[in-house]
Coordinates of C-alpha atoms in Angstrom, one line a residue:
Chain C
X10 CA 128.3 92.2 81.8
X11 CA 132.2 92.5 81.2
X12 CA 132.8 93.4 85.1
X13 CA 136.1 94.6 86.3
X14 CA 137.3 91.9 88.5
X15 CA 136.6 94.2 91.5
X16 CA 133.1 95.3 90.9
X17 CA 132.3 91.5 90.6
X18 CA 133.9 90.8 93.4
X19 CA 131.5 93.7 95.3
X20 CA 128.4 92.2 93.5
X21 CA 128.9 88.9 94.3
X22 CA 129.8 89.5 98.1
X23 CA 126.5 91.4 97.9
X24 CA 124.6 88.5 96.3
X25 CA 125.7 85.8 98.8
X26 CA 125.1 88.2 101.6
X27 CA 121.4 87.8 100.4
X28 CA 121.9 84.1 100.2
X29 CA 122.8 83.9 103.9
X30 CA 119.2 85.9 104.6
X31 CA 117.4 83.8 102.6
X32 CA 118.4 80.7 104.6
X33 CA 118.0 82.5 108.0
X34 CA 113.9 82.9 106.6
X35 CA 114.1 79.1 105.9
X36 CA 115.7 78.3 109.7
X37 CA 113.3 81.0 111.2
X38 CA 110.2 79.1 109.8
X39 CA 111.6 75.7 110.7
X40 CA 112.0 76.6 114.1
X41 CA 108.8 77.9 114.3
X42 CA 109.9 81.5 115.0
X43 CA 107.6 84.9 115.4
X44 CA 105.7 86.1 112.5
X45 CA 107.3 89.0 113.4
X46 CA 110.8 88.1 113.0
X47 CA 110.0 86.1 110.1
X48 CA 108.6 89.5 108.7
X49 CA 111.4 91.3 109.8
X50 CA 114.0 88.8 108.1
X51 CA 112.2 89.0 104.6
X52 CA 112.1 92.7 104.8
X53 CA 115.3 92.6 105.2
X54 CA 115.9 90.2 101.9
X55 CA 113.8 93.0 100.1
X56 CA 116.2 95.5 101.2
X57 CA 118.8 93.7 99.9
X58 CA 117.8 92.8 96.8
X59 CA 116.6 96.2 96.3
X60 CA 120.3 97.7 96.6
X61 CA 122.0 94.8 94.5
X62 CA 119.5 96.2 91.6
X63 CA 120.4 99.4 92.2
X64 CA 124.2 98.8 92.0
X65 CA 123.3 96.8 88.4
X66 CA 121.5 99.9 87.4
X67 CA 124.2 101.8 88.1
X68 CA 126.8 99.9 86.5
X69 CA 124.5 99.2 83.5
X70 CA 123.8 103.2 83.1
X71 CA 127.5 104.0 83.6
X72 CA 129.2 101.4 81.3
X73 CA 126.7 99.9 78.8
X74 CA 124.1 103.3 77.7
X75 CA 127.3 104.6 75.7
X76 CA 130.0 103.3 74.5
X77 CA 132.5 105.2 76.3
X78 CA 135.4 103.7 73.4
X79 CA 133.9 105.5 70.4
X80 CA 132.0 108.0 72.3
X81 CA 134.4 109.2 75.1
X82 CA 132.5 112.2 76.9
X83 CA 129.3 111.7 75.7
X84 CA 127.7 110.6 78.8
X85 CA 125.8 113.6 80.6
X86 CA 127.4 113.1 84.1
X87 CA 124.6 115.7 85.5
X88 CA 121.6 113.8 84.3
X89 CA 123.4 110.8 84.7
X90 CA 123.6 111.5 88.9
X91 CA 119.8 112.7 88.4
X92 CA 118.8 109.7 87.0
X93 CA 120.4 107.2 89.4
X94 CA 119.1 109.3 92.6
X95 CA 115.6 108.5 91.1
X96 CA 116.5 105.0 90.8
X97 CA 117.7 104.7 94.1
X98 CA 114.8 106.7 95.8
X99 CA 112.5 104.6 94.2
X100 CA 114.5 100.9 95.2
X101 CA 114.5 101.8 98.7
Chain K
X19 CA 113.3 120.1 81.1
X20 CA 112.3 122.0 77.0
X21 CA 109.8 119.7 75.8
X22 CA 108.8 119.6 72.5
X23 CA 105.1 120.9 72.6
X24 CA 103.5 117.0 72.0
X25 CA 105.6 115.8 74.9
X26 CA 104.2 118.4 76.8
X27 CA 100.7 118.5 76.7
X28 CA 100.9 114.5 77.2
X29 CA 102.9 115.0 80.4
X30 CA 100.4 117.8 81.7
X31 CA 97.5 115.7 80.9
X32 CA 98.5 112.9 83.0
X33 CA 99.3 115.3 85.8
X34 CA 95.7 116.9 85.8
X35 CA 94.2 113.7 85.7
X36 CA 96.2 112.5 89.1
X37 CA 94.8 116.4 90.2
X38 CA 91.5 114.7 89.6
X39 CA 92.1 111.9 91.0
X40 CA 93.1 113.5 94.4
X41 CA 90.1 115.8 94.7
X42 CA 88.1 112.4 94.1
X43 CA 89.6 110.8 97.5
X44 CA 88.8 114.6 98.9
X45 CA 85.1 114.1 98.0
X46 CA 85.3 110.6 99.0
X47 CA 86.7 111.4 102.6
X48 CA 84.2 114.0 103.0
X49 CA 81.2 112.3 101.8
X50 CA 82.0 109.6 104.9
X51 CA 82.8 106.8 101.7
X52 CA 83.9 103.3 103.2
X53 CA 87.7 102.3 103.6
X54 CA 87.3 100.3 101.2
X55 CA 86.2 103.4 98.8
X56 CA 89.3 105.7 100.1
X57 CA 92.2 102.8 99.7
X58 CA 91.1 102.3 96.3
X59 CA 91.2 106.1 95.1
X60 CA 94.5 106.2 96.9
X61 CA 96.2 103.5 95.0
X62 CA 95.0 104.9 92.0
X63 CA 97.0 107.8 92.1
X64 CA 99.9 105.9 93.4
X65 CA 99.2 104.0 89.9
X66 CA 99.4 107.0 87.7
X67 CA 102.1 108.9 89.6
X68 CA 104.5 105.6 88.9
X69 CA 103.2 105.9 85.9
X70 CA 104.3 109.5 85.2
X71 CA 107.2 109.1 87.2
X72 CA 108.4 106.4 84.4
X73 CA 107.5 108.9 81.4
X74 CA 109.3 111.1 83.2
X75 CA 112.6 109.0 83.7
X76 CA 112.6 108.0 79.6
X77 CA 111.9 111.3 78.6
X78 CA 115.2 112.0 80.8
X79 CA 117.2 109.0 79.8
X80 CA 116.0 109.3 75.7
X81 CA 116.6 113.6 75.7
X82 CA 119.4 114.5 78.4
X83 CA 122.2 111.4 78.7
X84 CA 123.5 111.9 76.1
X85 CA 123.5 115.6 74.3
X86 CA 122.4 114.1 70.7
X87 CA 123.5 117.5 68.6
X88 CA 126.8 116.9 70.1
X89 CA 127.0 112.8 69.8
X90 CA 124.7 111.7 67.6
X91 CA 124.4 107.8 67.8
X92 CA 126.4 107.6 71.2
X93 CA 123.5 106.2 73.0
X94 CA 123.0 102.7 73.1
X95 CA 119.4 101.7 72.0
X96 CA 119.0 97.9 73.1
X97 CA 120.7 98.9 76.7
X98 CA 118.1 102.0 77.0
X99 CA 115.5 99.9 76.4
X100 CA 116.4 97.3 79.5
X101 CA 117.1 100.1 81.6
X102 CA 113.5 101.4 81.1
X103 CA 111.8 97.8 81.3
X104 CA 114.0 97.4 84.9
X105 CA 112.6 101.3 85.9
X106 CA 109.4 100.5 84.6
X107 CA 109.0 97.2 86.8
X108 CA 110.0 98.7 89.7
X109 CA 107.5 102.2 89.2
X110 CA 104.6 99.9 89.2
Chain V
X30 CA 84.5 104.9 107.0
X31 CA 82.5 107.1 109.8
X32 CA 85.6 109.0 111.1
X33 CA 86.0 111.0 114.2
X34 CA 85.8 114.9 113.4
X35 CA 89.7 114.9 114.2
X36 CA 90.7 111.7 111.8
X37 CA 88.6 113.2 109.7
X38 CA 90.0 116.4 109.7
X39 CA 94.0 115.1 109.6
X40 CA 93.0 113.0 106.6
X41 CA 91.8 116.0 104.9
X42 CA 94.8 118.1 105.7
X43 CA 96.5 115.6 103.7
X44 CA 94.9 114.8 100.7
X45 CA 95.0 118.7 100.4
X46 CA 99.0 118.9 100.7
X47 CA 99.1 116.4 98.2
X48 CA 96.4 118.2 95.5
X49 CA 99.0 121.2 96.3
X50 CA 101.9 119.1 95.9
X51 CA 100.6 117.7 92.2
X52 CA 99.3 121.4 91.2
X53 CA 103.3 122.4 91.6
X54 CA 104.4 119.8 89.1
X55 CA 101.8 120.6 86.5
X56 CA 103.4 124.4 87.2
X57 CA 106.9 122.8 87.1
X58 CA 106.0 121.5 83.9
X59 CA 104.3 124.4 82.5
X60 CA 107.2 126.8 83.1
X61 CA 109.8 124.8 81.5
X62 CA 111.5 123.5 84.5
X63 CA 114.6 121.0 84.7
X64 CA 113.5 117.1 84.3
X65 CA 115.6 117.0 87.9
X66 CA 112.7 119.1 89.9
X67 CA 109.9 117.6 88.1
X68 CA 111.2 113.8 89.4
X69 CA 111.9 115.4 92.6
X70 CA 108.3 116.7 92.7
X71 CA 106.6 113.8 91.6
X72 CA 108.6 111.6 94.0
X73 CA 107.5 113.8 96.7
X74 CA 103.7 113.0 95.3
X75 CA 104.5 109.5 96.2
X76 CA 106.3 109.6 99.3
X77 CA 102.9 111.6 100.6
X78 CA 100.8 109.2 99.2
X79 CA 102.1 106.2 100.5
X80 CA 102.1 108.0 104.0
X81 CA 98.1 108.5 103.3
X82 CA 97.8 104.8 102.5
X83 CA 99.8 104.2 105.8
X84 CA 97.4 106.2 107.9
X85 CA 94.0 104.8 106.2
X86 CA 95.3 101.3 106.1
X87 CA 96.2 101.8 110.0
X88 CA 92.4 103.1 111.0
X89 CA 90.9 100.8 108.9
X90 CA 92.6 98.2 110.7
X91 CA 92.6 99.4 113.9
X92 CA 88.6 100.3 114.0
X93 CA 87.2 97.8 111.4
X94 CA 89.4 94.7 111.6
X95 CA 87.0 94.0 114.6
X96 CA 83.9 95.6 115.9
X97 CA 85.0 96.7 119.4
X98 CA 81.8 97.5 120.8
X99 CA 80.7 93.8 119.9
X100 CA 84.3 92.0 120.4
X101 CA 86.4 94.3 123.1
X102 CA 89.6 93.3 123.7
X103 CA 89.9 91.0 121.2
X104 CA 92.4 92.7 118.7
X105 CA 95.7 91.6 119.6
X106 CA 97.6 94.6 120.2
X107 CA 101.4 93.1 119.8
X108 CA 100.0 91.8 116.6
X109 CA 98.6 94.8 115.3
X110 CA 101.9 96.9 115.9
X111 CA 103.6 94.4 113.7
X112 CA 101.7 94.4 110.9
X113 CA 101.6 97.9 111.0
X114 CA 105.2 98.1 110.9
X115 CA 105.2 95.7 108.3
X116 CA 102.9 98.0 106.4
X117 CA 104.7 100.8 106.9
X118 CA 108.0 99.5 105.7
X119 CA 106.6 98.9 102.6
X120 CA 104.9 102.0 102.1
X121 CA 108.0 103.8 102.0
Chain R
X19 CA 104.4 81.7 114.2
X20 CA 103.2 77.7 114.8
X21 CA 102.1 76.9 111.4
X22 CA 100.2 74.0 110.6
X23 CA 102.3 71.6 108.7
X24 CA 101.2 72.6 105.7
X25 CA 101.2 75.9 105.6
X26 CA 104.8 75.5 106.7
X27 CA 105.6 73.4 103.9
X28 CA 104.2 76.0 101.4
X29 CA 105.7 78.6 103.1
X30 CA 109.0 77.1 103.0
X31 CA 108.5 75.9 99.3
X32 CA 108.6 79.7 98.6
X33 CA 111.5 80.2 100.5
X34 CA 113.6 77.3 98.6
X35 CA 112.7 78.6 95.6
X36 CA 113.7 82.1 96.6
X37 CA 117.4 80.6 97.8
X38 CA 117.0 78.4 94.0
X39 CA 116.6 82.6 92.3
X40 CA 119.7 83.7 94.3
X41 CA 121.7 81.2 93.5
X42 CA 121.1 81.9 89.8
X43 CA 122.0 85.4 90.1
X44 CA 125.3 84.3 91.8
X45 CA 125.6 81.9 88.8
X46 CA 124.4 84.6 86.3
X47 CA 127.3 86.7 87.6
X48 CA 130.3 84.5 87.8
X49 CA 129.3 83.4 84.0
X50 CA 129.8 87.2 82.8
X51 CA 126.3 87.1 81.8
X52 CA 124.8 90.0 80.5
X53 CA 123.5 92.8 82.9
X54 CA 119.8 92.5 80.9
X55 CA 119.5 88.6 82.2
X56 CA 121.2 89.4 86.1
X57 CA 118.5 92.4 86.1
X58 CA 115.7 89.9 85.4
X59 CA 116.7 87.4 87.8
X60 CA 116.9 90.4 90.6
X61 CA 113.7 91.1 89.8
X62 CA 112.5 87.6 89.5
X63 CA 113.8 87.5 93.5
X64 CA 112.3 91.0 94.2
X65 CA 108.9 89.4 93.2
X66 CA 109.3 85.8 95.0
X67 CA 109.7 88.0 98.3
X68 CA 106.9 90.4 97.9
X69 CA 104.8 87.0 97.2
X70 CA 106.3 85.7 100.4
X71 CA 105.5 88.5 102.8
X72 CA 101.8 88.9 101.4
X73 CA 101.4 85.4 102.1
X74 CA 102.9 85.5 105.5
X75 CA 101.4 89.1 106.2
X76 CA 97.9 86.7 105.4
X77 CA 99.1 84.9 107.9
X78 CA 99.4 86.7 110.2
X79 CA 96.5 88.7 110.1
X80 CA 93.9 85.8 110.1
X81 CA 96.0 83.8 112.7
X82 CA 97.4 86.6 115.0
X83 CA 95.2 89.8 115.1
X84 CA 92.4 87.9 116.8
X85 CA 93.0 84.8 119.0
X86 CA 90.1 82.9 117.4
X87 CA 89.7 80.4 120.4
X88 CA 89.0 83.2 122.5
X89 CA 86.7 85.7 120.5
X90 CA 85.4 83.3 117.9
X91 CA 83.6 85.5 115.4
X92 CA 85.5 88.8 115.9
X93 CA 87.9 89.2 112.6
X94 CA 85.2 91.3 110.5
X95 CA 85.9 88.7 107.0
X96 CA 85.1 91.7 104.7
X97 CA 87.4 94.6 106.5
X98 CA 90.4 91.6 106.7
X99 CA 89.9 90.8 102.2
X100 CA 89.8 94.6 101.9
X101 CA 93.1 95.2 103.5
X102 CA 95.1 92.0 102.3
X103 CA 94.2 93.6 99.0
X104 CA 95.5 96.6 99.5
X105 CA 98.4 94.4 101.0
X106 CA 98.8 92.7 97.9
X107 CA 98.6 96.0 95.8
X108 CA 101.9 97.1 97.1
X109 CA 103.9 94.4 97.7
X110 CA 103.1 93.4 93.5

C-alpha cells in the first residue's frame, strides 16, 4: 500500500491509539478491575479496530480498484460513496 | 439496480426465503416455542440477510464502479477480489 | 418461552415490521430499483433484527437465567445491566 | 472481576497476543505492505477481540449474575449454554 506520507501518518496514529487500549485491557485485568470496565475497554478496542478497517477499505476502494493513471475518471464516485456507507454501516 | 434476468431471480430467491424464515420465528413465537427455538430462527435470518447483503455489495462493486461500456478493463480484478473477502468477513 | 400476553404481543409487532420490511426489498428488487435502496433496505432488515435478538436475549435472561419463584433475589441486578449493555453494543 | 489465577493468566494470554496483532499491523504499515496483508491482520485483531469478550462475557455470566455462595443452585446450566451461544454467534 503506496500511502501518501500523510495518510500513513493518520493510519498509523490510529493504530497505536489501539495499541494504548489494548494495554489498558492488560492493566485493567492485572489490577483486578470490574468485568464491567474490562468489557467496556474491549468494546472500545472493537470500535477501534472497526474504523481503522474502514479507513483501509476506503483507501483500498479509492486508490487500488482502478488505476486512476491509465484509467483517469473511471471510478463511479456515486457508487463509490454508496458502497463505502455500506461498509461503514456495517463496521460500526 | 438493472439486473440481468439470472441475477435477478437469484437475488429474489434469497429474499423470499429470509420472508420464510421470518414467518417461521412468527409461528414460533406464537406457538409459545422455547428461547432457545426463537434465538435460533432469529440468527438465521441474520445469516442470510448478511448473506444477501454481501451478493448485494459484489453485484454493486462488479456492475456499478466502474461503467464497463465506458472503461473496459479499468477495474482492478485481484483488488476486487480482497475487497469482497474483507466485506464478506465482516457480513458474516 | 411462556411469555406474558404483553411480551408476547411486542414481540409479535416486531417480527411483523420486519416480514414487512423484507417484503419491500423483494418489491425493491422486482421493480428495478437502484443497488443504493436495496442495501439500504436490507441494512434496515438487520438493524431490526439485531434489535429482536436484543429483546429475546434480554427476557431470556432476565426470566430464565434463574427460576425466580424457586431462587428470588438471586439475579444480580448490576450484573445483569451490564451484560445487557454488553449485548446490546454488539447487536448494533 | 477477581479471577482465579488462572483464568487471569488465560485471559491475559489473549490480551498479549492481541497487543502481539497490533503491533504487526503497525509493522505491516510502516513496511508499505500491501493493503490485502494490513486488511488481514485488522481482521486477525477484530477476531482476537470478539474471542476475548465472549470469553470474559462467560465470565461474567457464570461468576457475576448469581453470587453462587449465596443461592447455590440458581444459574439454570441450560438457559446460561443457550445464551453464551447466541453470545458466541455474534461476536464470531
Amino acid at each position: 500500500m503506496t500511502h501518501t506520507i500523510r495518510e500513513k501518518r493518520k493510519l498509523l496514529a490510529r493504530v497505536r491509539r489501539i495499541r494504548g487500549q489494548v494495554e489498558a485491557i492488560e492493566r485493567a485485568l492485572e489490577s483486578e478491575s470490574g468485568c464491567e470496565r474490562v468489557m467496556q475497554l474491549i468494546a472500545a478496542v472493537r470500535g477501534a479496530t472497526a474504523g481503522l478497517m474502514a479507513e483501509v477499505v476506503e483507501e483500498h476502494v479509492r486508490t487500488h480498484l482502478v488505476d486512476v493513471a491509465k484509467h483517469p475518471g473511471a471510478l463511479n464516485g456515486e457508487a463509490t460513496d454508496q458502497l463505502l456507507d455500506v461498509v461503514r454501516t456495517y463496521l460500526k
